[in-house]
mmCIF file of C-alpha atoms and ligand atoms in Angstrom:
data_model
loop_
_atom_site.group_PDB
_atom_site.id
_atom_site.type_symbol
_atom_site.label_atom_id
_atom_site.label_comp_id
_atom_site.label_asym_id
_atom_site.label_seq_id
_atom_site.Cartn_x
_atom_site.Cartn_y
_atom_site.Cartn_z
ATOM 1 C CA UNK A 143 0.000 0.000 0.000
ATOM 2 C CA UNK A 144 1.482 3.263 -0.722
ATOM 3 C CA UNK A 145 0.045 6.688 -0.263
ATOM 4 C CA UNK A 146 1.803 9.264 -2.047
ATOM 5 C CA UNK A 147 1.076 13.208 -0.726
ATOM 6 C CA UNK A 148 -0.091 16.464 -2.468
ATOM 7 C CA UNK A 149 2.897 19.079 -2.788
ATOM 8 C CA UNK A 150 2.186 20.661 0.294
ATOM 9 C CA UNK A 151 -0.024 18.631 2.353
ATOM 10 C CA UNK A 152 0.152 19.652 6.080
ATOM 11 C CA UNK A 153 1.775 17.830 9.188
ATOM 12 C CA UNK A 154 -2.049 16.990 10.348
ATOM 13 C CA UNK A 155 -2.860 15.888 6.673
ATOM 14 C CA UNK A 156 0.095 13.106 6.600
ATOM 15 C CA UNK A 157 -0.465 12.253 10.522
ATOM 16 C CA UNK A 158 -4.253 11.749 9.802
ATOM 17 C CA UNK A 159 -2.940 9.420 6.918
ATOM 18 C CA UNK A 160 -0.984 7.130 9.077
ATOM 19 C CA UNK A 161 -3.504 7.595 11.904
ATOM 20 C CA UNK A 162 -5.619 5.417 9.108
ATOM 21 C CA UNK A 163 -3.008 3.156 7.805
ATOM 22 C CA UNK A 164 -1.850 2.159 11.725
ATOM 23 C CA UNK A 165 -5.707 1.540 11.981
ATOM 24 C CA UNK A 166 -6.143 -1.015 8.980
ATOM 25 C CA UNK A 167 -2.835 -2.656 10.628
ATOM 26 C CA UNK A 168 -0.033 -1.172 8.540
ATOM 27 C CA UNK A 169 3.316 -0.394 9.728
ATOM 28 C CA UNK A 170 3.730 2.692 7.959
ATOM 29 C CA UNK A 171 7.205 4.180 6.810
ATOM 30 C CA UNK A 172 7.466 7.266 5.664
ATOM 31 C CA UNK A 173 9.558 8.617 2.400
ATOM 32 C CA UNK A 174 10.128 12.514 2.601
ATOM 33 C CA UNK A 175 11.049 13.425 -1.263
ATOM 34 C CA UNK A 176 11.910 17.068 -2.553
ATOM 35 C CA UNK A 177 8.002 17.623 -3.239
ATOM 36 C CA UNK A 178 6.043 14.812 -2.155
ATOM 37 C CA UNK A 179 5.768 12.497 0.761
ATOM 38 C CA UNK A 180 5.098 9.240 0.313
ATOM 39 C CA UNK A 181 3.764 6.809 2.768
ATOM 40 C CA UNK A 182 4.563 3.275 2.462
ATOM 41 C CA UNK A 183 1.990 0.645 3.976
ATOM 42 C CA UNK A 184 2.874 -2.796 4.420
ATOM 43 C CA UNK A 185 1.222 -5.619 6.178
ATOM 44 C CA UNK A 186 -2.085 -4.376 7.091
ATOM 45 C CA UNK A 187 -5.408 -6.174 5.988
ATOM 46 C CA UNK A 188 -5.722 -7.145 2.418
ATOM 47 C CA UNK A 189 -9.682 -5.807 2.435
ATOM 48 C CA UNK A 190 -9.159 -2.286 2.738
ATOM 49 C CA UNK A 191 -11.130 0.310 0.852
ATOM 50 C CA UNK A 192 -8.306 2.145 -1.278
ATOM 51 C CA UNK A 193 -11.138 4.804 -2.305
ATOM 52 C CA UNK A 194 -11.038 6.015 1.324
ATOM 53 C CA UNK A 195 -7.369 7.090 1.240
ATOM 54 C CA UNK A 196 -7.558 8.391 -2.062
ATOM 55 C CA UNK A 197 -10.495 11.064 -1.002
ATOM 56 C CA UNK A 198 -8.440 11.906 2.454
ATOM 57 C CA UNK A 199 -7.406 15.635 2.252
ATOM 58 C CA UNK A 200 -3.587 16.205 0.964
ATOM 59 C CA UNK A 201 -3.862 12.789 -0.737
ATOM 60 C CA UNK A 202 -2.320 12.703 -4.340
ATOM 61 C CA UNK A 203 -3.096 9.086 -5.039
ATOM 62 C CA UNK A 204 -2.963 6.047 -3.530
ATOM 63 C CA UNK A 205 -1.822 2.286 -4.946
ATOM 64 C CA UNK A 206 -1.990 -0.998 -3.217
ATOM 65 C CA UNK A 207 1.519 -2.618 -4.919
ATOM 66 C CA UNK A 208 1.554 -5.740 -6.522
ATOM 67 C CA UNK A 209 5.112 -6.395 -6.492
ATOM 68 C CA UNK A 210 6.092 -8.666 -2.930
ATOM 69 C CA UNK A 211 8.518 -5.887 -1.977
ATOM 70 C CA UNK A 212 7.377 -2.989 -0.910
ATOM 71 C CA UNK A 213 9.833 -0.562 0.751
ATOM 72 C CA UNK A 214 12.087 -1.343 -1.622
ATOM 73 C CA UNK A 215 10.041 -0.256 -4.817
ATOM 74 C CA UNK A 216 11.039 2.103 -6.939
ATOM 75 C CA UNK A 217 7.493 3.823 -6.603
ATOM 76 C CA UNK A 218 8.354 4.394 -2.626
ATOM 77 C CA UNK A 219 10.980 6.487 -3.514
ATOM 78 C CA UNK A 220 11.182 7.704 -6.836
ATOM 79 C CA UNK A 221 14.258 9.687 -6.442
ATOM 80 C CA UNK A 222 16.141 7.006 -5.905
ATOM 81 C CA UNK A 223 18.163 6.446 -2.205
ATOM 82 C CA UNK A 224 21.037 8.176 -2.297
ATOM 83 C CA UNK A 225 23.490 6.401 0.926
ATOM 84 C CA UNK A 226 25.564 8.512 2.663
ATOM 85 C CA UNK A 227 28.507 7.617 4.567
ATOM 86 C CA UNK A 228 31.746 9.266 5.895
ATOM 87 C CA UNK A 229 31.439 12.432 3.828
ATOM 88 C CA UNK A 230 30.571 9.854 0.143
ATOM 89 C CA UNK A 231 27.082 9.534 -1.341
ATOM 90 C CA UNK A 232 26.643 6.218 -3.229
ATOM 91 C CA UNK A 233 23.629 6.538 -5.848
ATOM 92 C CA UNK A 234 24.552 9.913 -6.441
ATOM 93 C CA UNK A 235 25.921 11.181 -9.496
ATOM 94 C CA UNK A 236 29.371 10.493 -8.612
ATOM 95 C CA UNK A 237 30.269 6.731 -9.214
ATOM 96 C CA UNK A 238 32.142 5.087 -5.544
ATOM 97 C CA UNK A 239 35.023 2.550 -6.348
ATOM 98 C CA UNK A 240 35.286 -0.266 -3.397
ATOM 99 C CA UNK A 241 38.848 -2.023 -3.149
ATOM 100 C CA UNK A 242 40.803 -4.070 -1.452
ATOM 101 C CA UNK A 243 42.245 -7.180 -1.506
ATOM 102 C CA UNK A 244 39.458 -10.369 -0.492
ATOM 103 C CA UNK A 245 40.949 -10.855 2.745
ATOM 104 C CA UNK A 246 42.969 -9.081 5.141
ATOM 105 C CA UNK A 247 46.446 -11.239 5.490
ATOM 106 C CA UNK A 248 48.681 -9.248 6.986
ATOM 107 C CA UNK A 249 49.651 -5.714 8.179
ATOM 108 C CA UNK A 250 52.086 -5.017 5.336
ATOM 109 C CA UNK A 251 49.380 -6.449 2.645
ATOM 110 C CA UNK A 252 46.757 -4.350 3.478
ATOM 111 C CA UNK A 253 48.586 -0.983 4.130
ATOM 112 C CA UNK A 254 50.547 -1.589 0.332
ATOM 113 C CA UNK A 255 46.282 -2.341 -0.101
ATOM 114 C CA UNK A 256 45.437 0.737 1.025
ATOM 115 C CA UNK A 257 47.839 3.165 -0.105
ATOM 116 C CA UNK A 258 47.392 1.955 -3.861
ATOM 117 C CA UNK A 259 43.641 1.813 -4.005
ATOM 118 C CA UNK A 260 44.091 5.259 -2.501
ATOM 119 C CA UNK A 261 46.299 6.713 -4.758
ATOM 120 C CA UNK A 262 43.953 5.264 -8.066
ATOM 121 C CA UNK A 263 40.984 6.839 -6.856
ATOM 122 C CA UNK A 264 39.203 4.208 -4.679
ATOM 123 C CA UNK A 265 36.975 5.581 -1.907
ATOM 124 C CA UNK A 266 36.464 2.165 0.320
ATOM 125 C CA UNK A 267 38.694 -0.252 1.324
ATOM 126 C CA UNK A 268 37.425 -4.105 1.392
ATOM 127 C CA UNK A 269 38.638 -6.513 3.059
ATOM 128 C CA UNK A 270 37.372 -9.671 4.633
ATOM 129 C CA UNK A 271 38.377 -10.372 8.445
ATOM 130 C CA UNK A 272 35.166 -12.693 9.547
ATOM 131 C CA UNK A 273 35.003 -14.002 5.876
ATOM 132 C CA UNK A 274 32.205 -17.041 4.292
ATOM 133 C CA UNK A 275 34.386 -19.760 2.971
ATOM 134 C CA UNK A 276 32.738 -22.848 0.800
ATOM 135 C CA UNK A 277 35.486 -25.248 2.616
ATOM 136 C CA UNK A 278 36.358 -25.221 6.512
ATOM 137 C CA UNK A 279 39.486 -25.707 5.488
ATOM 138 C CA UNK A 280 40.067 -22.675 3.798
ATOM 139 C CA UNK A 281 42.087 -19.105 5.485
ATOM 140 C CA UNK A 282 38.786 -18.402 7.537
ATOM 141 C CA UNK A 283 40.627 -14.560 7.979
ATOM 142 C CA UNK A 284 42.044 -13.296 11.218
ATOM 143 C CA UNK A 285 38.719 -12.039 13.060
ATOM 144 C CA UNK A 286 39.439 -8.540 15.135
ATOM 145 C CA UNK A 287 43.064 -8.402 14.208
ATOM 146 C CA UNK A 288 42.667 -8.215 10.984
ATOM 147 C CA UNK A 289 39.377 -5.364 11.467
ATOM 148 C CA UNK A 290 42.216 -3.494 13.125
ATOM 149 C CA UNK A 291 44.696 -3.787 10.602
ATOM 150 C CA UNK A 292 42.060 -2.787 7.879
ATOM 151 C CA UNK A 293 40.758 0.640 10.201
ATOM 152 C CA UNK A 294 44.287 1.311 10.742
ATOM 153 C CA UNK A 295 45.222 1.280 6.815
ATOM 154 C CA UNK A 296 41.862 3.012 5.714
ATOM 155 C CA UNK A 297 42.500 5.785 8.322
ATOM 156 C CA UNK A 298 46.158 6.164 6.851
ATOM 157 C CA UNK A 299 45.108 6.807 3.233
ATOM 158 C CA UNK A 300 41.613 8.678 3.835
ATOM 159 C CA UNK A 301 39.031 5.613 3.026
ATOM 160 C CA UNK A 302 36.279 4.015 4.215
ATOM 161 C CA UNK A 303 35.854 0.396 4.832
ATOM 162 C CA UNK A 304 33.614 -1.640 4.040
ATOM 163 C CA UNK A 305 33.962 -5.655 5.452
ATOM 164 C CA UNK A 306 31.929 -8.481 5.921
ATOM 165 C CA UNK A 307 29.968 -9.513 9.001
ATOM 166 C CA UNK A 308 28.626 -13.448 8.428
ATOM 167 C CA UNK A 309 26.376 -13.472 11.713
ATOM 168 C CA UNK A 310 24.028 -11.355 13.619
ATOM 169 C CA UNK A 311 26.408 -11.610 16.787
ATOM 170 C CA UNK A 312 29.187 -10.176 14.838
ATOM 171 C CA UNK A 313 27.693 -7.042 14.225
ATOM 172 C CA UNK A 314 28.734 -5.111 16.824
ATOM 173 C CA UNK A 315 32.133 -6.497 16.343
ATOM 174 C CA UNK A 316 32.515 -5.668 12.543
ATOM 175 C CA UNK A 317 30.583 -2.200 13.504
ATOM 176 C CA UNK A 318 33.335 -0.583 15.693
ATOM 177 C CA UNK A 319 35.812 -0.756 12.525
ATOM 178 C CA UNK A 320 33.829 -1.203 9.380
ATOM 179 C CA UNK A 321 31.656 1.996 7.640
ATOM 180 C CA UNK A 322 29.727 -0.538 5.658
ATOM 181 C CA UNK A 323 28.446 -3.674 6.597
ATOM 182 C CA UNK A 324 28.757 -6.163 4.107
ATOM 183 C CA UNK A 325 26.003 -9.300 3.659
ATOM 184 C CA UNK A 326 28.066 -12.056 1.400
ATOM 185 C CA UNK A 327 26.342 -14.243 -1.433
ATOM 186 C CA UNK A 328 26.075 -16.917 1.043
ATOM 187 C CA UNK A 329 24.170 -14.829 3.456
ATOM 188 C CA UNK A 330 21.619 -13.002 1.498
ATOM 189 C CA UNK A 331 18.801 -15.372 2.738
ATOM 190 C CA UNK A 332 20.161 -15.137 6.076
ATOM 191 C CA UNK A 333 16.844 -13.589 7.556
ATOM 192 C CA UNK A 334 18.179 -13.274 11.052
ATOM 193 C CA UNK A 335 20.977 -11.311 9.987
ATOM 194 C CA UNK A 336 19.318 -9.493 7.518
ATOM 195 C CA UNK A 337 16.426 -8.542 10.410
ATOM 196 C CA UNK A 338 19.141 -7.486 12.322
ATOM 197 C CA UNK A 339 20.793 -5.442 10.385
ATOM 198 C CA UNK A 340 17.295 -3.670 10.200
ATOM 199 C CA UNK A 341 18.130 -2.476 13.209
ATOM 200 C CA UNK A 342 21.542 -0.841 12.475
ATOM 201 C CA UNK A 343 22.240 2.853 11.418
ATOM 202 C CA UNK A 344 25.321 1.886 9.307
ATOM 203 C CA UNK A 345 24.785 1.455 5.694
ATOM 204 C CA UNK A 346 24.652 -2.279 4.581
ATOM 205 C CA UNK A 347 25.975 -3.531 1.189
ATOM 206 C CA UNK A 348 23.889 -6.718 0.310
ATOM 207 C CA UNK A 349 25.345 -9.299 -2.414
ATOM 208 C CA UNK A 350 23.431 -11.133 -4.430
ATOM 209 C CA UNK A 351 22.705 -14.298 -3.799
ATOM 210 C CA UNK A 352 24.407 -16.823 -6.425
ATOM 211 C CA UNK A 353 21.377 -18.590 -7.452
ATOM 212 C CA UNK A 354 19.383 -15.940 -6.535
ATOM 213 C CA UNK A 355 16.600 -14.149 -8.881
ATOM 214 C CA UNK A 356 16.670 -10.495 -8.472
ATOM 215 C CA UNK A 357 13.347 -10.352 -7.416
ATOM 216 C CA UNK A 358 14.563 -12.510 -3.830
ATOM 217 C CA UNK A 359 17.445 -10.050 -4.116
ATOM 218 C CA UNK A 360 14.919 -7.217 -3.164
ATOM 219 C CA UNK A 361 12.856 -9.134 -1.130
ATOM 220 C CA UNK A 362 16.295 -9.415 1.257
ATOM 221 C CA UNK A 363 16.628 -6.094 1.470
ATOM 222 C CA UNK A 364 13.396 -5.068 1.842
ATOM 223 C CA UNK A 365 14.171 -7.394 5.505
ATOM 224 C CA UNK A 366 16.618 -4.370 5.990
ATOM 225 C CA UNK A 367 14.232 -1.601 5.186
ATOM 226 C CA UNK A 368 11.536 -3.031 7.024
ATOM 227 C CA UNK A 369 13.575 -2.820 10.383
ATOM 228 C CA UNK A 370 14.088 0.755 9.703
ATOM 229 C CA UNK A 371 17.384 0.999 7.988
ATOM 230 C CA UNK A 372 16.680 2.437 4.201
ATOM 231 C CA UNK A 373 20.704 2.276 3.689
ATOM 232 C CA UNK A 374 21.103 -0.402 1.788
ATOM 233 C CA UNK A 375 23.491 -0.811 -1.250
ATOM 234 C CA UNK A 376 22.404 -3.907 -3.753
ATOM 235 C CA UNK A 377 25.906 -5.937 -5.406
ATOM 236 C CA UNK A 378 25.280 -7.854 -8.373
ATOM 237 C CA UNK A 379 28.390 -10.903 -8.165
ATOM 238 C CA UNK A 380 27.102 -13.138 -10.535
ATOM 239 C CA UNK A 381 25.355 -15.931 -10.393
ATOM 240 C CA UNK A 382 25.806 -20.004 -10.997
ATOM 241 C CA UNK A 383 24.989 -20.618 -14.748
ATOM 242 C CA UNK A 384 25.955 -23.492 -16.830
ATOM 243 C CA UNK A 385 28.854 -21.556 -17.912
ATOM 244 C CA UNK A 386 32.208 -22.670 -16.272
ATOM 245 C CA UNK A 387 34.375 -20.853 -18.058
ATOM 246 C CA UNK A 388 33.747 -17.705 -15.587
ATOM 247 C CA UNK A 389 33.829 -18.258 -12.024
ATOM 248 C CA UNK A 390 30.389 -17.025 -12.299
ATOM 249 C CA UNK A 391 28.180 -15.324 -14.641
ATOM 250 C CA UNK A 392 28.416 -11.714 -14.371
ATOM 251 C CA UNK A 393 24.812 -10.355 -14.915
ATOM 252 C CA UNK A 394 24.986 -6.842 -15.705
ATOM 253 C CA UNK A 395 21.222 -6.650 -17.211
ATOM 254 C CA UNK A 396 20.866 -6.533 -13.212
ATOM 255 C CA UNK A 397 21.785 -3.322 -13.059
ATOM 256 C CA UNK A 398 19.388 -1.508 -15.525
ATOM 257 C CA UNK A 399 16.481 -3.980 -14.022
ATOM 258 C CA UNK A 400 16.878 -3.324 -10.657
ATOM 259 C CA UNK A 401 17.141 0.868 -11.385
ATOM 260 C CA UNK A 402 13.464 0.451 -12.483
ATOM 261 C CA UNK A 403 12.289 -1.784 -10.103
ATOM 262 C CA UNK A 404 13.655 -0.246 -7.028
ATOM 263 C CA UNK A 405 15.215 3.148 -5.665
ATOM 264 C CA UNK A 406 18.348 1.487 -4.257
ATOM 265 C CA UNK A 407 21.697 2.269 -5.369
ATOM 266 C CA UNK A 408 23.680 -1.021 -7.066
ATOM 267 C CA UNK A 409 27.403 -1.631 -7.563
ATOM 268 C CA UNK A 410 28.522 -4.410 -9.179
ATOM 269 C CA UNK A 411 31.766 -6.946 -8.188
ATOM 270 C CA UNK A 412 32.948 -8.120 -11.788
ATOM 271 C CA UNK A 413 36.032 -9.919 -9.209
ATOM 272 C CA UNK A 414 33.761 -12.849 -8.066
ATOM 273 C CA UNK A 415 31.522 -12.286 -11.280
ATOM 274 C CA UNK A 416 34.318 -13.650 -13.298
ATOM 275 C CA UNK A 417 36.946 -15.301 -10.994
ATOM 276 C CA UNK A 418 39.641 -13.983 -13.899
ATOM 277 C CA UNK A 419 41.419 -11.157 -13.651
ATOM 278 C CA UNK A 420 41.658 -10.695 -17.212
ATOM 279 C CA UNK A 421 37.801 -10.381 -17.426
ATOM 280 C CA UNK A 422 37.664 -7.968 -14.454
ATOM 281 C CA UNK A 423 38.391 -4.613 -15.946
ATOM 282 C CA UNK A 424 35.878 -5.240 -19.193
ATOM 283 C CA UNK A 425 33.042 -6.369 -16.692
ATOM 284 C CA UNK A 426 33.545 -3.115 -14.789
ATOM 285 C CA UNK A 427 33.700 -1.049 -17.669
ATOM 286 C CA UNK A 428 30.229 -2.576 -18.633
ATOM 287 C CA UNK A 429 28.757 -1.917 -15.240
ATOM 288 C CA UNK A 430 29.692 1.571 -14.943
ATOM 289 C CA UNK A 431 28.157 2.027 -18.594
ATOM 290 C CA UNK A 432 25.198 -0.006 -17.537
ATOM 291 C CA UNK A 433 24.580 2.547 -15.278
ATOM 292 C CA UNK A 434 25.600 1.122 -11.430
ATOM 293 C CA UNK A 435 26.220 3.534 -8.938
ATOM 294 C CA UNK A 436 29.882 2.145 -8.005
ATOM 295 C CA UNK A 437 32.467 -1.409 -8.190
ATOM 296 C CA UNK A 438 33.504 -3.715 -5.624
ATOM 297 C CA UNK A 439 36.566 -4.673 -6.747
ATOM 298 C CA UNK A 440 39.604 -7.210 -5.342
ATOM 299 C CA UNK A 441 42.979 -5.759 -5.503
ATOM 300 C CA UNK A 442 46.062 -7.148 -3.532
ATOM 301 C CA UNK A 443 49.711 -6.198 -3.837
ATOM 302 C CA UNK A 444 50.766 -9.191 -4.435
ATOM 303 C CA UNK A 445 48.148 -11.766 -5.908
ATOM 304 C CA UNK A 446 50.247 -14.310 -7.082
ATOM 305 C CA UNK A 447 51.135 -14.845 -3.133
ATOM 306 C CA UNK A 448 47.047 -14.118 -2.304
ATOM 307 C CA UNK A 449 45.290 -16.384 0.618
ATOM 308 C CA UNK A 450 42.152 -16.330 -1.741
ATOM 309 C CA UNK A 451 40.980 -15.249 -4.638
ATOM 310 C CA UNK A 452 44.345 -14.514 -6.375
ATOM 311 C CA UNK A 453 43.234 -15.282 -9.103
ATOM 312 C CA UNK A 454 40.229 -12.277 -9.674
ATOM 313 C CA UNK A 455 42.802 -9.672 -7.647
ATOM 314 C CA UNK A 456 44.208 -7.313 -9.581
ATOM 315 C CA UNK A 457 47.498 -5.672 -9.430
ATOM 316 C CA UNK A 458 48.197 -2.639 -8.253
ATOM 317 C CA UNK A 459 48.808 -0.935 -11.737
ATOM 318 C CA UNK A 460 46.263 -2.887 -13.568
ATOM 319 C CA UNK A 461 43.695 -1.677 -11.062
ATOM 320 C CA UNK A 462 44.931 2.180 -11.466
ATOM 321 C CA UNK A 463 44.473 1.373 -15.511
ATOM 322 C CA UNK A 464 41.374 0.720 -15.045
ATOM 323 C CA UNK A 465 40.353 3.587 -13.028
ATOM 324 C CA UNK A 466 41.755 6.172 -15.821
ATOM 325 C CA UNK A 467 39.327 4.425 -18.123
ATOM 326 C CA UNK A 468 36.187 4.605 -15.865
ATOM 327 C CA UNK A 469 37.097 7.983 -15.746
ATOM 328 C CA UNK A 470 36.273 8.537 -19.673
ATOM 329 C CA UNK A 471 33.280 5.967 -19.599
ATOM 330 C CA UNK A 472 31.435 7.520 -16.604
ATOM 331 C CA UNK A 473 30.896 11.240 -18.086
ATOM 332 C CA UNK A 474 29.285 9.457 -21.250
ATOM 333 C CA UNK A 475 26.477 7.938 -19.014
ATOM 334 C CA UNK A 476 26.329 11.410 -17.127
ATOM 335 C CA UNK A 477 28.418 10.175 -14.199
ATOM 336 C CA UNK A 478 31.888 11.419 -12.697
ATOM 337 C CA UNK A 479 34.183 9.239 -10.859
HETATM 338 C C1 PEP B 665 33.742 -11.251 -0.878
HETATM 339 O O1 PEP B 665 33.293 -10.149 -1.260
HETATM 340 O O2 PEP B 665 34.904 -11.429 -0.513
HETATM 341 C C2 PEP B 665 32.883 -12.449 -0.990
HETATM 342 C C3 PEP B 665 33.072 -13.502 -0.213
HETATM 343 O O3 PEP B 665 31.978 -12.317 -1.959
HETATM 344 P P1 PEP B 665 30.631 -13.149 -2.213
HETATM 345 O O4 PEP B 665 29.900 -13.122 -0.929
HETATM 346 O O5 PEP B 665 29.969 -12.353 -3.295
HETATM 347 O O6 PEP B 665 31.049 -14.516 -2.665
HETATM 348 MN MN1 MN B 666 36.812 -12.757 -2.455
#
């Protein structure tokens, strides 16, 4: 159910609104855009007379919405969400570069990390300290140590971080030295976590799922949004095809789709989309052109020596390369980097 204002509609207007919707049994969250307010309805009873808040003074119109997610339509917010964190705006008009190696190994690794990221332009550092690994017998990454080391090095070079937190117990944990809470492919159906993070005030960057249909990508977030927290970045990492060839299948056609369907910013991680470093820098290239509001990309001094995902880091000066030629691309699909 959403009730979208008249320009102008009072205080007493929009209360009287919700005074209505809390009545039928909706929780009601509200959207303040630059002319209208719009009030989003969900839960509530399914008989409702949508003629009655259509007629209610300062009303514009009002829509019951078909699609399962609700806060996390585009038609809540029109506008589009634009995150803020640390003094960046992701879904703005400037594109946000994440990077970082996939796991923090050791001090000297992630300050080279750091400093080169940095220096090519990158606003976030990533890094995984509590990190998801398919095998147990896999680095697992080295917990609160290696949060400190990545704080330390972001603080150094002027970034934000953004790192992974696998559990709902962790959060508090990952909080005290991460910007952005990160929700892994393996986690995006982790409800508990996801309700959780609901609760949060820091921004959280949900993967995608890899066998996950975008719709159940926005149905995870709207878990977020429905807890209160509207800052939530989408990632499109590809997702398991019957291609082998790529680690994954990079979808970019993500991108454009979820820009219509919801107001959410979404970056896109062509690392684990292609598990190839050679592929990286073309799948970025077609995400920012696609039209995603930043990259999540893995970048370690020293790949050849990485604990994971060597193979999809890129080098230092590759990575730098490929920021001079987002630079060109983004102005073309009226961006700036
Ligand atoms: C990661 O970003 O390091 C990671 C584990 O990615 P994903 O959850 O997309 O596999
Ligand atoms: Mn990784």
């Amino acid at each position: 159910m959403l009730v979208v204002m008249q320009q102008g509609a009072t205080d007493e207007q929009v209360e009287h609104v919700i005074e209505r919707l809390v009545d039928q049994g909706f929780d009601v969250h509200r959207s303040t855009g630059v002319t209208h307010t719009v009030l989003g309805g969900v839960g509530g009873r399914s008989d409702f007379d949508l003629a009655v808040f259509e007629v209610m003074e300062g009303v514009k119109e009002a829509h019951r919405i078909a699609s399962p997610y609700k806060l996390a339509s585009r038609s809540f917010r029109p506008a589009g969400t634009v995150v803020k964190v640390g003094g960046i705006e992701i879904g703005g008009e400037k594109i946000v570069v994440m990077a970082g190696p996939c796991d923090v190994e050791t001090r000297e690794q992630i300050e080279q990390a750091a400093e080169a990221v940095a220096r090519a332009g990158a606003k976030v550092i990533r890094g995984g300290a509590l990190q998801p690994r398919s095998s147990p017998y896999a680095f697992q990454g080295l917990g609160e140590e290696g949060l400190r080391l990545l704080r330390a090095a972001a603080d150094r070079n002027g970034l934000l971080v953004a790192s992974e937190v696998m559990d709902q117990t962790e959060i508090p944990l990952v909080s005290e030295y991460s910007d952005i809470l990160q929700v892994g492919a393996r986690n995006m159906r982790n409800f508990n976590l996801l309700r959780e993070l609901g609760r949060q005030s820091k921004p959280v960057l949900l993967k995608r799922g890899i066998a996950a249909t975008i719709e159940e990508l926005l149905l995870s977030a709207e878990y977020i949004l429905a807890g209160g927290n509207y800052q939530v970045i989408l990632c499109e990492r590809g997702i398991r095809t019957f291609e082998t060839y790529t680690r994954y299948t990079m979808d970019i056609s993500a991108i454009p789709v979820v820009k219509k369907l919801s107001h959410l910013p979404i970056i896109a991680d062509p690392s684990h989309g292609t598990g190839r470093r050679d592929k990286v820098p073309a799948m970025a290239r077609a995400a920012v052109a696609a039209g995603g509001d930043g990259l999540l990309i893995e970048v370690h001094p020293d790949p050849d020596r990485a604990l994971s995902d060597g193979a999809q880091s890129l080098r230092p000066e590759q990575f730098s390369e490929l920021m001079g030629q987002l630079r060109m691309i983004a102005p073309v699909v009226g961006r700036t980097i």
